[in-house]
């Protein structure tokens, strides 16, 4: 069971679902060095907890995350700023490497580093009130040049990064940054339903599927098929896949859906 309270991050767990909360509401959850360190500590603990099948990433207060902490960064030298950015990269990558399914729940503004945190999750569910922005160029820095084009395409990434314009959840969904958009009063129920659906699946099967997807898109088709075959072998050896398959057939029959081998 994972329950953790750090300076800027809180982790709670209910059943097989853990919630990682960015907890600097007075600063709109701006990501400072301490939050980066807290994210590294929290993800390390979550990644080793087999009782956690799904991780939700949320922001406390009215914002998801306002990006990097400008007040903190103003006091840094160029060398210190480079180290600070590398620390941020490590924190985002730690979220990305979590073996569980990770869902970003964006209910308000998500700017700069907040978009990076959301993009490091497996997918994003957003409120219709959510706003997104990549202000790095306007802040005189370089950032978000790797995850964004993989999600939205290079041309759209260039537009969003060069202009730093604010866009809403509907557009974020249209260009692939967000999976689903819900009215504010419906977001929590939708998140809970999806999290429970994923948590009910074989946890190792979900982890292996995630590994195949993440590693497969970075290699050749032949290499990706080899990765999947190895995952299939591990899944067959380490899970009760026959029981899961039988349960799936029974569930389909209960809902009136045809099952494999049935006659229509």
GROMACS .gro file of C-alpha atoms in nm:
model
  264
    1UNK     CA    1   0.000   0.000   0.000
    2UNK     CA    2   0.144   0.337  -0.107
    3UNK     CA    3   0.058   0.648   0.096
    4UNK     CA    4   0.317   0.921   0.091
    5UNK     CA    5   0.327   1.289   0.185
    6UNK     CA    6   0.626   1.485   0.063
    7UNK     CA    7   0.688   1.861   0.050
    8UNK     CA    8   0.522   1.912  -0.290
    9UNK     CA    9   0.366   1.575  -0.378
   10UNK     CA   10   0.107   1.358  -0.206
   11UNK     CA   11   0.035   0.995  -0.296
   12UNK     CA   12  -0.276   0.817  -0.177
   13UNK     CA   13  -0.408   0.473  -0.263
   14UNK     CA   14  -0.759   0.332  -0.275
   15UNK     CA   15  -0.774  -0.032  -0.375
   16UNK     CA   16  -0.547  -0.088  -0.674
   17UNK     CA   17  -0.558   0.278  -0.781
   18UNK     CA   18  -0.301   0.529  -0.654
   19UNK     CA   19  -0.334   0.905  -0.697
   20UNK     CA   20  -0.024   1.123  -0.726
   21UNK     CA   21  -0.116   1.483  -0.646
   22UNK     CA   22   0.101   1.782  -0.742
   23UNK     CA   23   0.060   1.980  -0.422
   24UNK     CA   24   0.169   2.343  -0.455
   25UNK     CA   25  -0.176   2.498  -0.504
   26UNK     CA   26  -0.067   2.847  -0.395
   27UNK     CA   27   0.186   2.844  -0.681
   28UNK     CA   28  -0.058   2.676  -0.924
   29UNK     CA   29   0.156   2.363  -0.880
   30UNK     CA   30   0.452   2.520  -1.059
   31UNK     CA   31   0.728   2.263  -1.086
   32UNK     CA   32   1.029   2.365  -0.879
   33UNK     CA   33   1.339   2.162  -0.798
   34UNK     CA   34   1.179   2.017  -0.486
   35UNK     CA   35   0.880   1.894  -0.684
   36UNK     CA   36   1.116   1.725  -0.931
   37UNK     CA   37   1.290   1.549  -0.643
   38UNK     CA   38   0.957   1.455  -0.486
   39UNK     CA   39   0.833   1.315  -0.818
   40UNK     CA   40   1.146   1.100  -0.840
   41UNK     CA   41   1.088   0.968  -0.487
   42UNK     CA   42   0.716   0.908  -0.538
   43UNK     CA   43   0.753   0.730  -0.871
   44UNK     CA   44   1.031   0.513  -0.731
   45UNK     CA   45   0.799   0.392  -0.455
   46UNK     CA   46   0.500   0.351  -0.685
   47UNK     CA   47   0.700   0.158  -0.943
   48UNK     CA   48   0.799  -0.101  -0.683
   49UNK     CA   49   0.448  -0.144  -0.539
   50UNK     CA   50   0.276  -0.445  -0.697
   51UNK     CA   51  -0.051  -0.356  -0.523
   52UNK     CA   52  -0.081  -0.047  -0.747
   53UNK     CA   53  -0.227  -0.126  -1.088
   54UNK     CA   54  -0.321   0.226  -1.202
   55UNK     CA   55  -0.172   0.567  -1.118
   56UNK     CA   56  -0.369   0.891  -1.154
   57UNK     CA   57  -0.172   1.217  -1.176
   58UNK     CA   58  -0.366   1.523  -1.063
   59UNK     CA   59  -0.307   1.879  -0.947
   60UNK     CA   60  -0.427   2.031  -0.618
   61UNK     CA   61  -0.629   2.351  -0.634
   62UNK     CA   62  -0.743   2.522  -0.953
   63UNK     CA   63  -0.451   2.430  -1.181
   64UNK     CA   64  -0.298   2.105  -1.300
   65UNK     CA   65   0.052   2.255  -1.329
   66UNK     CA   66   0.161   2.604  -1.434
   67UNK     CA   67   0.496   2.480  -1.565
   68UNK     CA   68   0.841   2.552  -1.430
   69UNK     CA   69   0.874   2.782  -1.130
   70UNK     CA   70   0.978   3.115  -1.285
   71UNK     CA   71   1.053   3.276  -0.947
   72UNK     CA   72   1.298   2.999  -0.860
   73UNK     CA   73   1.463   2.999  -1.201
   74UNK     CA   74   1.526   3.375  -1.206
   75UNK     CA   75   1.790   3.331  -0.936
   76UNK     CA   76   1.986   3.058  -1.117
   77UNK     CA   77   2.309   3.088  -1.313
   78UNK     CA   78   2.329   2.937  -1.662
   79UNK     CA   79   2.509   2.632  -1.524
   80UNK     CA   80   2.254   2.591  -1.246
   81UNK     CA   81   1.968   2.632  -1.494
   82UNK     CA   82   2.107   2.352  -1.710
   83UNK     CA   83   2.121   2.125  -1.405
   84UNK     CA   84   1.768   2.228  -1.308
   85UNK     CA   85   1.636   2.143  -1.654
   86UNK     CA   86   1.812   1.805  -1.644
   87UNK     CA   87   1.643   1.738  -1.308
   88UNK     CA   88   1.308   1.815  -1.468
   89UNK     CA   89   1.385   1.577  -1.754
   90UNK     CA   90   1.461   1.305  -1.499
   91UNK     CA   91   1.131   1.364  -1.319
   92UNK     CA   92   0.924   1.348  -1.638
   93UNK     CA   93   1.108   1.036  -1.751
   94UNK     CA   94   1.041   0.871  -1.414
   95UNK     CA   95   0.668   0.918  -1.469
   96UNK     CA   96   0.704   0.780  -1.821
   97UNK     CA   97   0.889   0.471  -1.693
   98UNK     CA   98   0.627   0.371  -1.438
   99UNK     CA   99   0.525   0.013  -1.525
  100UNK     CA  100   0.159   0.070  -1.436
  101UNK     CA  101  -0.103   0.243  -1.647
  102UNK     CA  102  -0.069   0.616  -1.573
  103UNK     CA  103  -0.353   0.860  -1.644
  104UNK     CA  104  -0.316   1.238  -1.627
  105UNK     CA  105  -0.633   1.410  -1.503
  106UNK     CA  106  -0.620   1.772  -1.619
  107UNK     CA  107  -0.891   1.990  -1.469
  108UNK     CA  108  -0.741   2.336  -1.518
  109UNK     CA  109  -0.439   2.517  -1.665
  110UNK     CA  110  -0.152   2.297  -1.782
  111UNK     CA  111   0.139   2.503  -1.911
  112UNK     CA  112   0.496   2.417  -2.011
  113UNK     CA  113   0.625   2.154  -1.770
  114UNK     CA  114   0.266   2.070  -1.683
  115UNK     CA  115   0.214   1.964  -2.043
  116UNK     CA  116   0.533   1.758  -2.019
  117UNK     CA  117   0.405   1.584  -1.706
  118UNK     CA  118   0.073   1.510  -1.877
  119UNK     CA  119   0.248   1.387  -2.191
  120UNK     CA  120   0.470   1.158  -1.982
  121UNK     CA  121   0.156   0.978  -1.866
  122UNK     CA  122   0.004   0.704  -2.083
  123UNK     CA  123  -0.292   0.920  -2.173
  124UNK     CA  124  -0.489   1.225  -2.061
  125UNK     CA  125  -0.848   1.279  -1.949
  126UNK     CA  126  -0.940   1.647  -1.929
  127UNK     CA  127  -1.211   1.879  -1.811
  128UNK     CA  128  -1.371   2.112  -2.064
  129UNK     CA  129  -1.227   2.390  -1.845
  130UNK     CA  130  -0.866   2.278  -1.901
  131UNK     CA  131  -0.627   2.507  -2.086
  132UNK     CA  132  -0.292   2.418  -2.242
  133UNK     CA  133   0.011   2.622  -2.346
  134UNK     CA  134   0.377   2.570  -2.441
  135UNK     CA  135   0.536   2.905  -2.341
  136UNK     CA  136   0.900   2.795  -2.351
  137UNK     CA  137   1.010   3.008  -2.648
  138UNK     CA  138   0.846   3.316  -2.498
  139UNK     CA  139   1.031   3.246  -2.174
  140UNK     CA  140   1.359   3.246  -2.365
  141UNK     CA  141   1.423   2.875  -2.331
  142UNK     CA  142   1.400   2.551  -2.529
  143UNK     CA  143   1.170   2.270  -2.421
  144UNK     CA  144   0.892   2.023  -2.502
  145UNK     CA  145   1.053   1.943  -2.836
  146UNK     CA  146   1.034   1.562  -2.807
  147UNK     CA  147   0.703   1.444  -2.659
  148UNK     CA  148   0.486   1.706  -2.830
  149UNK     CA  149   0.578   1.622  -3.194
  150UNK     CA  150   0.532   1.251  -3.121
  151UNK     CA  151   0.177   1.324  -3.011
  152UNK     CA  152   0.067   1.612  -3.232
  153UNK     CA  153   0.304   1.588  -3.529
  154UNK     CA  154   0.601   1.809  -3.612
  155UNK     CA  155   0.414   2.087  -3.791
  156UNK     CA  156   0.160   2.138  -3.513
  157UNK     CA  157   0.435   2.114  -3.252
  158UNK     CA  158   0.624   2.393  -3.428
  159UNK     CA  159   0.319   2.616  -3.430
  160UNK     CA  160   0.241   2.561  -3.062
  161UNK     CA  161   0.603   2.606  -2.954
  162UNK     CA  162   0.684   2.905  -3.176
  163UNK     CA  163   0.368   3.099  -3.083
  164UNK     CA  164   0.314   2.986  -2.724
  165UNK     CA  165  -0.060   3.035  -2.771
  166UNK     CA  166  -0.314   2.906  -2.520
  167UNK     CA  167  -0.555   2.641  -2.650
  168UNK     CA  168  -0.851   2.461  -2.497
  169UNK     CA  169  -0.922   2.097  -2.419
  170UNK     CA  170  -1.129   2.048  -2.735
  171UNK     CA  171  -0.832   2.144  -2.954
  172UNK     CA  172  -0.597   1.940  -2.737
  173UNK     CA  173  -0.815   1.637  -2.807
  174UNK     CA  174  -0.829   1.716  -3.178
  175UNK     CA  175  -0.450   1.719  -3.213
  176UNK     CA  176  -0.389   1.413  -2.997
  177UNK     CA  177  -0.270   1.556  -2.664
  178UNK     CA  178  -0.589   1.456  -2.482
  179UNK     CA  179  -0.791   1.136  -2.518
  180UNK     CA  180  -1.128   1.247  -2.381
  181UNK     CA  181  -1.286   1.570  -2.262
  182UNK     CA  182  -1.563   1.579  -2.001
  183UNK     CA  183  -1.775   1.848  -1.841
  184UNK     CA  184  -1.622   1.948  -1.507
  185UNK     CA  185  -1.893   1.781  -1.300
  186UNK     CA  186  -1.852   1.453  -1.492
  187UNK     CA  187  -1.472   1.428  -1.496
  188UNK     CA  188  -1.419   1.249  -1.165
  189UNK     CA  189  -1.678   0.981  -1.237
  190UNK     CA  190  -1.533   0.918  -1.583
  191UNK     CA  191  -1.181   0.893  -1.441
  192UNK     CA  192  -1.290   0.655  -1.165
  193UNK     CA  193  -1.473   0.431  -1.411
  194UNK     CA  194  -1.179   0.406  -1.648
  195UNK     CA  195  -0.929   0.351  -1.367
  196UNK     CA  196  -1.138   0.070  -1.218
  197UNK     CA  197  -1.176  -0.094  -1.559
  198UNK     CA  198  -0.800  -0.100  -1.610
  199UNK     CA  199  -0.729  -0.201  -1.249
  200UNK     CA  200  -0.957  -0.504  -1.288
  201UNK     CA  201  -0.741  -0.647  -1.569
  202UNK     CA  202  -0.443  -0.876  -1.510
  203UNK     CA  203  -0.179  -0.628  -1.383
  204UNK     CA  204   0.113  -0.809  -1.549
  205UNK     CA  205  -0.075  -0.818  -1.880
  206UNK     CA  206  -0.130  -0.442  -1.865
  207UNK     CA  207   0.236  -0.383  -1.778
  208UNK     CA  208   0.356  -0.603  -2.062
  209UNK     CA  209   0.119  -0.435  -2.308
  210UNK     CA  210   0.252  -0.095  -2.201
  211UNK     CA  211   0.611  -0.216  -2.242
  212UNK     CA  212   0.539  -0.343  -2.594
  213UNK     CA  213   0.378  -0.016  -2.697
  214UNK     CA  214   0.649   0.207  -2.552
  215UNK     CA  215   0.941   0.003  -2.682
  216UNK     CA  216   0.780  -0.098  -3.011
  217UNK     CA  217   0.725   0.254  -3.145
  218UNK     CA  218   1.096   0.329  -3.101
  219UNK     CA  219   1.221   0.039  -3.313
  220UNK     CA  220   1.156  -0.138  -3.644
  221UNK     CA  221   0.843  -0.341  -3.718
  222UNK     CA  222   1.045  -0.662  -3.695
  223UNK     CA  223   1.199  -0.556  -3.366
  224UNK     CA  224   0.859  -0.459  -3.229
  225UNK     CA  225   0.713  -0.799  -3.317
  226UNK     CA  226   1.002  -0.966  -3.134
  227UNK     CA  227   0.930  -0.749  -2.829
  228UNK     CA  228   0.564  -0.851  -2.841
  229UNK     CA  229   0.642  -1.220  -2.879
  230UNK     CA  230   0.865  -1.210  -2.571
  231UNK     CA  231   0.586  -1.035  -2.380
  232UNK     CA  232   0.334  -1.298  -2.492
  233UNK     CA  233   0.565  -1.572  -2.367
  234UNK     CA  234   0.609  -1.400  -2.029
  235UNK     CA  235   0.235  -1.345  -1.999
  236UNK     CA  236   0.157  -1.710  -2.076
  237UNK     CA  237   0.408  -1.829  -1.816
  238UNK     CA  238   0.319  -1.590  -1.535
  239UNK     CA  239  -0.057  -1.524  -1.552
  240UNK     CA  240  -0.371  -1.731  -1.534
  241UNK     CA  241  -0.462  -1.636  -1.889
  242UNK     CA  242  -0.706  -1.925  -1.935
  243UNK     CA  243  -0.914  -1.802  -1.643
  244UNK     CA  244  -0.912  -1.449  -1.782
  245UNK     CA  245  -1.014  -1.574  -2.125
  246UNK     CA  246  -1.297  -1.781  -1.979
  247UNK     CA  247  -1.416  -1.485  -1.775
  248UNK     CA  248  -1.414  -1.261  -2.082
  249UNK     CA  249  -1.637  -1.506  -2.269
  250UNK     CA  250  -1.879  -1.528  -1.979
  251UNK     CA  251  -1.892  -1.151  -1.949
  252UNK     CA  252  -1.970  -1.116  -2.317
  253UNK     CA  253  -2.245  -1.377  -2.295
  254UNK     CA  254  -2.396  -1.203  -1.993
  255UNK     CA  255  -2.414  -0.879  -2.191
  256UNK     CA  256  -2.570  -1.054  -2.489
  257UNK     CA  257  -2.264  -1.026  -2.708
  258UNK     CA  258  -2.165  -1.322  -2.931
  259UNK     CA  259  -1.862  -1.516  -2.811
  260UNK     CA  260  -1.602  -1.696  -3.017
  261UNK     CA  261  -1.752  -2.004  -3.179
  262UNK     CA  262  -2.113  -1.898  -3.116
  263UNK     CA  263  -2.376  -1.920  -3.388
  264UNK     CA  264  -2.576  -1.614  -3.488
   0.00000   0.00000   0.00000
